[in-house]
Coordinates of C-alpha atoms and ligand atoms in Angstrom, one line a residue:
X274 CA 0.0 0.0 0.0
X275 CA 1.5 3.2 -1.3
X276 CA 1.7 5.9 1.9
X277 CA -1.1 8.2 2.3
X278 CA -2.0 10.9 4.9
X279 CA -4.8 11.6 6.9
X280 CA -5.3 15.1 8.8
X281 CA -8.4 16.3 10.8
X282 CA -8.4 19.9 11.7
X283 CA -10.9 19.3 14.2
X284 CA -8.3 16.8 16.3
X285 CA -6.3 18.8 17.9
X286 CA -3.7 17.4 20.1
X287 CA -2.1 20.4 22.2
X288 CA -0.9 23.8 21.4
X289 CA 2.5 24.2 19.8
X290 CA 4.8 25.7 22.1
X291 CA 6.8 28.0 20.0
X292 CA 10.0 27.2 22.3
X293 CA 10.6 24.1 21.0
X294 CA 12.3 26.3 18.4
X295 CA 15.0 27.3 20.9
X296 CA 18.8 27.6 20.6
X297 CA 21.8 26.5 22.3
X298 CA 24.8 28.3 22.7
X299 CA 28.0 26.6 24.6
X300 CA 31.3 27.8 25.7
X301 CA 33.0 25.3 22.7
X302 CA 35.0 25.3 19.6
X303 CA 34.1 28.5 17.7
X304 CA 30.8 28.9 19.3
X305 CA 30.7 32.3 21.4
X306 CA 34.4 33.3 20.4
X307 CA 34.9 34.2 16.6
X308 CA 31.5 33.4 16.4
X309 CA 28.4 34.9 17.6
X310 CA 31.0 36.9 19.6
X311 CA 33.9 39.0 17.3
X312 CA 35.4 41.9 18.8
X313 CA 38.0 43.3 16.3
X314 CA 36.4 42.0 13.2
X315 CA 38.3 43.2 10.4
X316 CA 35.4 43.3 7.7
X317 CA 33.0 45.4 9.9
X318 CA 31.0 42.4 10.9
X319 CA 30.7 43.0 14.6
X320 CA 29.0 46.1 16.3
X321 CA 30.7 48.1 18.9
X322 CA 29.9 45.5 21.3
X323 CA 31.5 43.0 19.8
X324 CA 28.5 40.8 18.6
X325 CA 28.3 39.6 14.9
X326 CA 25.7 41.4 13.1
X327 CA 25.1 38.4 10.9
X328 CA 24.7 36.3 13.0
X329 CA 22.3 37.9 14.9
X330 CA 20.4 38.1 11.7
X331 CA 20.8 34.9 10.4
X332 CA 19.4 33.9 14.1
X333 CA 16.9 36.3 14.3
X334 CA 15.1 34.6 10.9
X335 CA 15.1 31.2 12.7
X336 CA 12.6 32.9 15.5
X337 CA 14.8 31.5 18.2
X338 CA 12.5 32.5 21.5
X339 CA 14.8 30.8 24.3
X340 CA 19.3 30.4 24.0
X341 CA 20.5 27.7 26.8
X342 CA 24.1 28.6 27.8
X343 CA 27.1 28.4 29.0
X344 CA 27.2 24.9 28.4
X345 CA 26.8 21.6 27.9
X346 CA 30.2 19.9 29.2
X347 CA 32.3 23.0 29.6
X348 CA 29.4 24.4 32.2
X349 CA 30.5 21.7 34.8
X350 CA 34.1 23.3 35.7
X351 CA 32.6 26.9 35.0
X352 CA 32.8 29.9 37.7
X353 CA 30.8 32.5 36.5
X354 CA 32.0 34.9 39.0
X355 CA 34.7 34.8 36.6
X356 CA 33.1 35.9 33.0
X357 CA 31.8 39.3 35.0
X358 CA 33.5 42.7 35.8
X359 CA 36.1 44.4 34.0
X360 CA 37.0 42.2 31.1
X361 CA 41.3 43.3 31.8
X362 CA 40.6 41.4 35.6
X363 CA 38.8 38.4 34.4
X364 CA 41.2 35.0 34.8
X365 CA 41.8 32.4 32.1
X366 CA 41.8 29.5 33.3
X367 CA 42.4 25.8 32.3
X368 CA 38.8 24.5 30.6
X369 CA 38.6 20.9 31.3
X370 CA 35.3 19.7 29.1
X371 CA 36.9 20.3 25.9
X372 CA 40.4 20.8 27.3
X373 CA 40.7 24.3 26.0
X374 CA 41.5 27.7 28.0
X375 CA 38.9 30.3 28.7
X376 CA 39.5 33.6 28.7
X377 CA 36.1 34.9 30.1
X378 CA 35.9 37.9 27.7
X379 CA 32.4 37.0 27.5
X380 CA 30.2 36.0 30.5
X381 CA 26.8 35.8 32.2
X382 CA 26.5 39.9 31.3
X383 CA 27.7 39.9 27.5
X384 CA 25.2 36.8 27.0
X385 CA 22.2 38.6 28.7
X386 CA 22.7 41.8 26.1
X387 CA 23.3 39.5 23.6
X388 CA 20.0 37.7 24.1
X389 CA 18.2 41.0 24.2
X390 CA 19.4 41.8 20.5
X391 CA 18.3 38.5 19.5
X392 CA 15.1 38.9 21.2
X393 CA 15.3 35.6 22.9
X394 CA 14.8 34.5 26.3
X395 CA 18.3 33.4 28.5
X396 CA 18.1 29.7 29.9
X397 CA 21.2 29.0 32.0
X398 CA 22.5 25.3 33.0
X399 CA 24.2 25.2 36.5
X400 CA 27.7 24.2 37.2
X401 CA 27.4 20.8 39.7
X402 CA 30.1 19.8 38.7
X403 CA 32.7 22.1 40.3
X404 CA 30.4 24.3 41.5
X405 CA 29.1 24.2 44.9
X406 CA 25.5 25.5 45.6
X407 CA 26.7 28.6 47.0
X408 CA 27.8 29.4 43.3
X409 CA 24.6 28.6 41.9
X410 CA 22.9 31.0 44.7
X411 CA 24.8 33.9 43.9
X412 CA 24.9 33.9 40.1
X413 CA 21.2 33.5 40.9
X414 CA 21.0 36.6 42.9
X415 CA 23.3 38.2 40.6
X416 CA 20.5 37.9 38.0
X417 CA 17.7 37.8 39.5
X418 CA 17.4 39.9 42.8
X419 CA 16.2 43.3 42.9
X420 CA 17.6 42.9 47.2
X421 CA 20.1 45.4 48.3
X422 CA 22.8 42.4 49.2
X423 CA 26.0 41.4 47.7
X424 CA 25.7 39.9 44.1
X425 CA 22.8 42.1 43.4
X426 CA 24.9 44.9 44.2
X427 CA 27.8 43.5 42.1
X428 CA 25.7 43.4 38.9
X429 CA 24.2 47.0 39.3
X430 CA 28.4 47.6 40.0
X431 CA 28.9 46.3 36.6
X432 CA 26.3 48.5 35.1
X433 CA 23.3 46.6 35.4
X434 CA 20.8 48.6 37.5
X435 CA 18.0 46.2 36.5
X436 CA 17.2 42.2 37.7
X437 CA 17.6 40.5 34.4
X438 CA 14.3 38.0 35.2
X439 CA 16.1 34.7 34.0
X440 CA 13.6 32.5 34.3
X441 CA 15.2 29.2 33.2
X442 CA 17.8 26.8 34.8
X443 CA 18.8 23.3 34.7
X444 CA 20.1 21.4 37.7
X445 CA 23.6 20.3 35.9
X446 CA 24.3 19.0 32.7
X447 CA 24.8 15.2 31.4
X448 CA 25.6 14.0 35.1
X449 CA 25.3 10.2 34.3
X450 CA 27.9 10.8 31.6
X451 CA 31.4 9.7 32.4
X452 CA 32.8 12.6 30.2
X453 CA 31.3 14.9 33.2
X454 CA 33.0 16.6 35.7
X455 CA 31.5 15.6 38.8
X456 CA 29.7 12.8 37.1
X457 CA 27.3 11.0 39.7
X458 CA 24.8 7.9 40.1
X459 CA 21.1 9.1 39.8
X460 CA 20.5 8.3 43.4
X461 CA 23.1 10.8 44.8
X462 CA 22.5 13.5 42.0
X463 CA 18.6 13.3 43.0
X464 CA 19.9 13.8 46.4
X465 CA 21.8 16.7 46.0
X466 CA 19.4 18.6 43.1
X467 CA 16.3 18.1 45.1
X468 CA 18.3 20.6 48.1
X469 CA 19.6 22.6 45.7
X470 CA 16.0 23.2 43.8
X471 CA 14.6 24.1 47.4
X472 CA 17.3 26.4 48.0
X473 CA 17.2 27.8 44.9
X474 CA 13.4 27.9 44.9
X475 CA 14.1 29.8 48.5
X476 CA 16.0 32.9 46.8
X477 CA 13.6 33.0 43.3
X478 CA 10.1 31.7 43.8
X479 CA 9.5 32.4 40.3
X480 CA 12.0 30.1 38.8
X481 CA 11.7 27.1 36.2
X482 CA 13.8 24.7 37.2
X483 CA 14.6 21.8 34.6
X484 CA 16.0 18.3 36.3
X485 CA 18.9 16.8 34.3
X486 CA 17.8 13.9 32.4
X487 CA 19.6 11.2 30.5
X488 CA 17.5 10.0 27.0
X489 CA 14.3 9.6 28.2
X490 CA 14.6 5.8 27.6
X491 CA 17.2 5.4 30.5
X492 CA 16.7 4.1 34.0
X493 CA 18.5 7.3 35.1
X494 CA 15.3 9.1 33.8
X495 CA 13.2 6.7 36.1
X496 CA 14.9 7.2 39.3
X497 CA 15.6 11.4 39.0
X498 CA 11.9 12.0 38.1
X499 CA 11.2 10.2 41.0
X500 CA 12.7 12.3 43.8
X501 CA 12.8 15.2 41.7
X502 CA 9.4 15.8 40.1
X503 CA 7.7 17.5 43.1
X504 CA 10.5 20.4 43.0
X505 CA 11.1 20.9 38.7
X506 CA 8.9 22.0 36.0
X507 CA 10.6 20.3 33.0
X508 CA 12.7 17.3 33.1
X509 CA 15.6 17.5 30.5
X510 CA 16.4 14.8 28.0
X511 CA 19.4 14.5 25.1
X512 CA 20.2 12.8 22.2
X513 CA 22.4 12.6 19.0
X514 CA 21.4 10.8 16.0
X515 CA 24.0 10.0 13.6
X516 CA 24.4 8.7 10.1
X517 CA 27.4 6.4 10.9
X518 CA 27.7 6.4 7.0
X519 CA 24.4 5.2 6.0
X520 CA 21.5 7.2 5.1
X521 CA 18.7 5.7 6.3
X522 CA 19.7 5.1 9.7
X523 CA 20.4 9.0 9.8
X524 CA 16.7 10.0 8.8
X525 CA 15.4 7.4 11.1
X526 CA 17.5 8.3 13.9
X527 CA 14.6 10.7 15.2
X528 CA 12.2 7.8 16.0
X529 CA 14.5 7.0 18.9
X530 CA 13.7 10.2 20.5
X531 CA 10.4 9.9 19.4
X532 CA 10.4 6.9 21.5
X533 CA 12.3 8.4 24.2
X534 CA 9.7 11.1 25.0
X535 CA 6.8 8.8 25.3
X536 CA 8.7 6.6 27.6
X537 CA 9.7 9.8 29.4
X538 CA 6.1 11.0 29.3
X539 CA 4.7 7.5 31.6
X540 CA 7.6 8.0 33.8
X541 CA 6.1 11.5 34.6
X542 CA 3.2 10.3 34.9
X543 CA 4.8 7.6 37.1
X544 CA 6.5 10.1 39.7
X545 CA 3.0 12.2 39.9
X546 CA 1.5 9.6 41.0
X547 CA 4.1 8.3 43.4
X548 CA 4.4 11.8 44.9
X549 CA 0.8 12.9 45.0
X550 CA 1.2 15.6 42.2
X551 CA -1.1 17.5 40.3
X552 CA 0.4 20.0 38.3
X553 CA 2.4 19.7 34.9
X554 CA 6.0 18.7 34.3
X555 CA 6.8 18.6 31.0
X556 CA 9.9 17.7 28.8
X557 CA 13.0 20.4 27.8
X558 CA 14.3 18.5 25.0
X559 CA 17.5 20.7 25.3
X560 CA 19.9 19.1 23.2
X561 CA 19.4 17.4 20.0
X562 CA 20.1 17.5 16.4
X563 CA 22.4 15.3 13.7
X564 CA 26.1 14.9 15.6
X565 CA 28.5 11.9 14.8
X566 CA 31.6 13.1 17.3
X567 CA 34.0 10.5 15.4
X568 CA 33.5 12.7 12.6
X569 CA 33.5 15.9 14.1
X570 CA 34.6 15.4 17.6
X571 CA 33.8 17.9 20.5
X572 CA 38.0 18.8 21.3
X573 CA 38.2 19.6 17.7
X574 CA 35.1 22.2 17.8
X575 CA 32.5 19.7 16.6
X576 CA 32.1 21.7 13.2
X577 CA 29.8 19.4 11.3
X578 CA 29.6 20.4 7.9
X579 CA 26.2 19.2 6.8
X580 CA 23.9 17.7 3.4
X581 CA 20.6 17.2 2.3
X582 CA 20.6 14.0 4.4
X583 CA 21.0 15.5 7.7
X584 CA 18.4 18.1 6.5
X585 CA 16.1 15.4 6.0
X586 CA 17.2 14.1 9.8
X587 CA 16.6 17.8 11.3
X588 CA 13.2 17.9 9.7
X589 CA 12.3 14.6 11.1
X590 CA 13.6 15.8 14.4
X591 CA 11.2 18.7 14.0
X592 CA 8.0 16.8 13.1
X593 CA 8.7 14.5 16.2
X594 CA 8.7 17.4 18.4
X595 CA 5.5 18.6 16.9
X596 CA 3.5 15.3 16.9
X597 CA 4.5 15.5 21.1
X598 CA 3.3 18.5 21.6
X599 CA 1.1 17.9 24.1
X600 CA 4.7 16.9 26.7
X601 CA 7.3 18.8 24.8
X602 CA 7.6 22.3 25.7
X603 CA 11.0 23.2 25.3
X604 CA 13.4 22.2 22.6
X605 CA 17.1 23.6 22.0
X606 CA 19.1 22.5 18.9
X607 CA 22.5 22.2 20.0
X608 CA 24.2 24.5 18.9
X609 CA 23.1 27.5 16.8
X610 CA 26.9 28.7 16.2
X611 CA 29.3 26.5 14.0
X612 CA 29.9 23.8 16.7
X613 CA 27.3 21.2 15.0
X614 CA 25.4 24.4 14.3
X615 CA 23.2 25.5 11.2
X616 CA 25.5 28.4 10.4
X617 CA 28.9 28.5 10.0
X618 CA 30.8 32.0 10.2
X619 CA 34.3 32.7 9.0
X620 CA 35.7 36.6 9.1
X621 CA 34.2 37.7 6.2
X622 CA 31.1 36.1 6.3
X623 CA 29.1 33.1 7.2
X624 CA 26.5 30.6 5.3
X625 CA 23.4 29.1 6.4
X626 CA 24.0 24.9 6.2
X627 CA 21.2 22.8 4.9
X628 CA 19.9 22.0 8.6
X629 CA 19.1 25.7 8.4
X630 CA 16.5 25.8 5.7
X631 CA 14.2 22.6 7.5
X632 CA 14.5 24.8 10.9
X633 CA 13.3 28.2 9.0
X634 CA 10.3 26.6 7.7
X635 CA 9.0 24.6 11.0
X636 CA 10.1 28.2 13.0
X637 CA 7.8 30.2 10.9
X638 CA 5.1 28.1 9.8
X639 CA 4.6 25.0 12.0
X640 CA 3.1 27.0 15.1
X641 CA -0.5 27.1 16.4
X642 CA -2.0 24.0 17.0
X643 CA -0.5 20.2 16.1
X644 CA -3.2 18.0 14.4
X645 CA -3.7 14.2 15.0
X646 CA -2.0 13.2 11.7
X647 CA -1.7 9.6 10.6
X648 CA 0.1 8.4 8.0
X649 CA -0.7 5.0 6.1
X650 CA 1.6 3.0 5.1
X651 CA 1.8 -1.3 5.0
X652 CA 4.4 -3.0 7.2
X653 CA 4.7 -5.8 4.2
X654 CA 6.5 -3.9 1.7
X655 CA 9.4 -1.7 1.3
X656 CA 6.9 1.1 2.7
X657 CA 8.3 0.8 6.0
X658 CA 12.1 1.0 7.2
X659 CA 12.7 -1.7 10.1
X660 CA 16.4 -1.4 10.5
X661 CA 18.5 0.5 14.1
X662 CA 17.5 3.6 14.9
X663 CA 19.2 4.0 18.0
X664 CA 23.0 5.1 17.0
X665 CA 25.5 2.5 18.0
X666 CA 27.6 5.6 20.6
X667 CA 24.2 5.7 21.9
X668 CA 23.3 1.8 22.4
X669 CA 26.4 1.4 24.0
X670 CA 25.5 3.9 26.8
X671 CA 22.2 2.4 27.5
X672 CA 21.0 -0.9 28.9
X673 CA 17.6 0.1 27.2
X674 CA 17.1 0.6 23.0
X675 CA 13.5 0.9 22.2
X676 CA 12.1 -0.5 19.5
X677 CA 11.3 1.8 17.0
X678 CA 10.4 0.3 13.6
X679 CA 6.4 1.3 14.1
X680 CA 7.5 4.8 13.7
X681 CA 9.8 4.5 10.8
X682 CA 7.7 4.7 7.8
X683 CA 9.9 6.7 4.8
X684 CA 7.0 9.5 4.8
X685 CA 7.3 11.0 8.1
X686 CA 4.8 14.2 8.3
X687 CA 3.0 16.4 11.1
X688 CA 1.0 19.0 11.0
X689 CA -0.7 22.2 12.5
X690 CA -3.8 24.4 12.3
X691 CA -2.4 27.8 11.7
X692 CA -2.7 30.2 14.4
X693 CA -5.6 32.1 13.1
X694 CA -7.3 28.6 12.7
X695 CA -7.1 29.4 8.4
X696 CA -4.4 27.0 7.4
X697 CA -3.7 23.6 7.7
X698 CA 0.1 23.0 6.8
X699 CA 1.4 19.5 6.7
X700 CA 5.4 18.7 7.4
X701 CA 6.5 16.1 5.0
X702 CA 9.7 14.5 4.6
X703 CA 10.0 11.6 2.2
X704 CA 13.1 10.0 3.9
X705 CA 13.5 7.0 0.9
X706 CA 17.2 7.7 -0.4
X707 CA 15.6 7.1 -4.2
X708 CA 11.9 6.5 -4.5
X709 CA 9.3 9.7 -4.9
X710 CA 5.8 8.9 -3.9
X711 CA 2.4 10.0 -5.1
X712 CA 1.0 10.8 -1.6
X713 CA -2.9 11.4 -1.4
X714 CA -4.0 13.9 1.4
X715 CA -7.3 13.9 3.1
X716 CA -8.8 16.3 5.2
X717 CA -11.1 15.6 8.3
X718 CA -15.0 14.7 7.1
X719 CA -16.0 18.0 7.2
X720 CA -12.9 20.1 5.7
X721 CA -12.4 21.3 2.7
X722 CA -9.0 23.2 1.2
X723 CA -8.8 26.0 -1.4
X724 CA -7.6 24.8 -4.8
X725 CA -4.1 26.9 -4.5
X726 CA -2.0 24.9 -2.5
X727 CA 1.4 27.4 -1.0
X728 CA 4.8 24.5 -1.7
X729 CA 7.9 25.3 0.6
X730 CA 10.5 23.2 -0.6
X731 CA 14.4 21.6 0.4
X732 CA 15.3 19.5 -2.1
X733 CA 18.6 18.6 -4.4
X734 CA 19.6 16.1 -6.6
X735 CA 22.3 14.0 -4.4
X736 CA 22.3 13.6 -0.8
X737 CA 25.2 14.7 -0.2
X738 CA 24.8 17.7 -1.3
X739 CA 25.6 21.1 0.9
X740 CA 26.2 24.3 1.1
X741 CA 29.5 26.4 1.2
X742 CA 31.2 29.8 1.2
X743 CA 31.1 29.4 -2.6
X744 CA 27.2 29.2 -2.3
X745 CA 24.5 27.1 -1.3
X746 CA 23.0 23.9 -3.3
X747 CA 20.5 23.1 -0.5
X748 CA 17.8 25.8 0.4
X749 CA 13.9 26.8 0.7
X750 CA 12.2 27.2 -2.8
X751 CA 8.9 28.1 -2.6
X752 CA 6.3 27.7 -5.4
X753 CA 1.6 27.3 -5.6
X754 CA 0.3 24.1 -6.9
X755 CA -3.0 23.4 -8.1
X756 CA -4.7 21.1 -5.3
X757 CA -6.0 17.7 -6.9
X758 CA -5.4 15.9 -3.8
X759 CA -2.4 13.9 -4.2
X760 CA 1.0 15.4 -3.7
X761 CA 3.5 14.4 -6.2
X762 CA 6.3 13.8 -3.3
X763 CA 10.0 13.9 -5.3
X764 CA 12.6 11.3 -3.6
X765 CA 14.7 12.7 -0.4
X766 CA 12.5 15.4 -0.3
X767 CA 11.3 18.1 2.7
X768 CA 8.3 20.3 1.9
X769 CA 5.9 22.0 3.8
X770 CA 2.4 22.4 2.3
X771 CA -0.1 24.9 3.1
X772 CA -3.5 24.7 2.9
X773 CA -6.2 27.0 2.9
X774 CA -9.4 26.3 4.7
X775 CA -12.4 27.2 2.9
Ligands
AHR1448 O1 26.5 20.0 22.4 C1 27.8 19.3 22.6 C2 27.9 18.5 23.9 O2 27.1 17.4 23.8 C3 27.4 19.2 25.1 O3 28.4 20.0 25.7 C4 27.1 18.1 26.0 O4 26.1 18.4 27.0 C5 26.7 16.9 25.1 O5 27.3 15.7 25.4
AHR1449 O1 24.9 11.5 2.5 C1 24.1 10.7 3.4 C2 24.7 10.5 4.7 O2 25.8 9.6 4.8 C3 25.3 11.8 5.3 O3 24.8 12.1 6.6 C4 26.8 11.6 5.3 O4 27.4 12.2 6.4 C5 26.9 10.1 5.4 O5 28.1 9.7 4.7

């Protein structure tokens, strides 16, 4: 049975939270430094503050409405107290997560104006690595506390007369991972979170607080969200996909995390129950995106250089995170600056990869509300991919895989009902390396689309195709089609359709 898709307007299935769109901005490789962050740019690139003007640009179109920062791995030997004050008195010091130096010419203050440019919310990970909870209190106070006391006083020092309101922080990054610093089991970093979140809580009622997950199909996940779900809002979870040199497992990659979140979503569910909870807690997915580190490893800035196949994987990435919309709320692509990052910036210049053109279109036009979608498509034939999903770097951390070949069908779609309740646009990647399909598209009983049918497209003829300096191969074309009710989907192919409601 050729694949077909079925989408009800009426079905609603939760709000899309228009932060799952968010960024991720680390202390790695040519992240902040030479790249969102370029004091003495030759070519007039930077502003008098020192940020790049095209990046902020280039990040501006990508509606980015929450950055995570300063890390990721490098946040878990981080003092902050060191990245503020006069920039001459700020220490380098020895940077153990990607065995580096940092010279703390860009801190907690730099980021904060750099977020108001951008026009994006700041979400900061705590140091519990290195960093004691004493740390965490002050850089809290330091950006939060309107008080006359110490750290509030040192950031109106600095020239910051206002509380900058950051609402957002994580409880530690990757703990279970033994490339941590400070690594711990999940029974002694539930411990020690759950008295920091009170304390924390103590200082700045108004907090989010995010717990530090693993995948959301680990056994860490289980025993964190446990002791930790009366005190958090979100519960974090990571992942990587990778193609490890083969196609399909790259576009299929997503289903993993797909997979991930529901099991995250009964664990949830799980700890309310256990501790007597009510209210929601819902899942920051807070790092993912298309990352093999053999290929592009973190100590070497993790500059991934990307093609139409990993386009393909970011789009699937996207639709997954729209289909959960009713338990994802929060979603950062790590990164948004050259370190596995949809633009890549050299002194002259920088140009947007083909991960950035998937991003664009699901930023801008898959908001409002997601849509039970179902796609139809046999198990019996080639319709349906049944291979890994699960990337081997990642099997080999976990006692758990799921099984994901329900999920893996080669047309992967979602789709929304524009804000204004007009539109219906449907997501589609066909992720089959050389087949196109004729996909027929019907609406809920009682819906009925205008003949004029709006075509964003990301497409190219090989794979492996990308862009460059020299120009880019891989980007949005956008063209109307009349509406017969079968889309003519071309092989390796992203589009995003929109539909009119009459
Ligand atoms: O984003 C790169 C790194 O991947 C992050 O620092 C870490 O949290 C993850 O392992
Ligand atoms: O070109 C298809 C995929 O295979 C890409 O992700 C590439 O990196 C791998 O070789």
């Amino acid at each position: 049975m050729a694949p077909s898709i079925r989408v009800d307007p009426a079905r609603h299935v939760a709000p899309v939270d228009p932060r799952i769109y968010s960024g991720f901005t680390e202390h790695m490789g040519r992240c902040i430094y030479s790249g969102l962050y370029d004091p003495g740019n030759e070519h007039g690139l930077a502003d008098a503050n020192g940020y790049r003007t095209d990046v902020l640009q280039a990040l501006k179109d990508l509606n980015i409405p929450i950055v995570r920062y300063p890390g990721g791995n490098f946040v878990s030997s981080y003092r902050w107290q060191d990245g503020v004050g006069p920039k001459e008195l700020r220490p380098r010091r020895p940077e153990l997560a990607w065995l580096t130096e940092e010279s703390n010419q860009f801190g907690t203050d730099e980021f904060i104006q750099w977020c108001r440019l951008l026009g994006a919310e700041p979400y900061f990970c705590l140091n519990m690595g290195t960093g004691t909870l004493e740390d965490a209190l002050a850089w809290l106070e330091y950006c939060n506390s309107s008080s006359n006391t110490h750290f509030a006083n040192m950031r109106r020092k600095n020239g910051h007369a206002e509380p900058y309101g950051v609402k957002y922080w994580a409880l530690g990054n990757e703990i279970w991972g033994p490339w941590q610093v400070g690594q711990m089991n999940a029974e002694d970093y539930s411990k020690k979170a759950f008295q920091w979140a009170k304390a924390l809580r103590l200082l700045d009622p108004s907090i989010k607080l995010i717990s530090c997950g693993e995948t959301g199909f680990a056994d860490w996940d289980r025993v964190t969200l446990k002791t930790l779900a009366p005190v958090v809002d979100f519960h974090s979870i990571h992942l990587y996909t990778v193609s490890e040199g083969n196609h399909d497992v790259n576009v299929m990659g997503p289903a993993a995390a797909e997979k991930g979140i529901e099991i995250t979503k009964s664990l949830i569910e799980l700890a309310k129950i256990e501790s007597n909870l009510t209210r929601d807690i819902t899942v920051c997915f807070d790092e993912w995106n298309v990352w093999d580190p053999v290929r592009a490893p973190g100590e070497k800035g993790a500059e991934e250089h990307y093609d139409l196949s990993d386009a393909l994987a970011v789009a699937s990435w996207l639709n997954v995170f729209v289909r959960k919309a009713d338990v994802v709320k929060i979603a950062c692509i790590a990164q948004s600056v050259n370190v596995i990052s949809p633009i890549i910036t050299s002194p002259t210049g920088l140009f947007k990869q083909t991960t950035y053109y998937p991003l664009q279109l699901f930023a801008t036009l898959m908001q409002g509300t997601a849509l039970a979608l179902h796609v139809t498509a046999s198990d019996q034939d080639d319709d349906t991919y049944t291979g890994p999903t699960v990337p081997a770097f990642v099997a080999r951390l976990t006692t758990h895989t799921p099984p994901a070949a329900r999920l893996t069908k080669w047309i992967d779609a979602s789709g929304v009902l524009s804000p204004d309740g007009t539109q219906i646009r449907v997501a589609l990647v066909n992720r089959h390396h050389s087949k196109a399909f004729s996909v027929p598209i019907a609406f809920g009983p009682e819906a009925k689309v205008a003949e004029k049918v709006t075509v964003h497209e990301v497409w190219s003829e090989d794979l492996r195709d990308r862009n460059g300096f020299e120009g880019e191969k891989v980007k949005t074309t956008t063209q109307e089609i009349e509406w017969q009710g079968v889309y003519q989907c071309k092989e390796h192919s992203f589009q995003v359709l929109v539909f009119t409601l009459v």
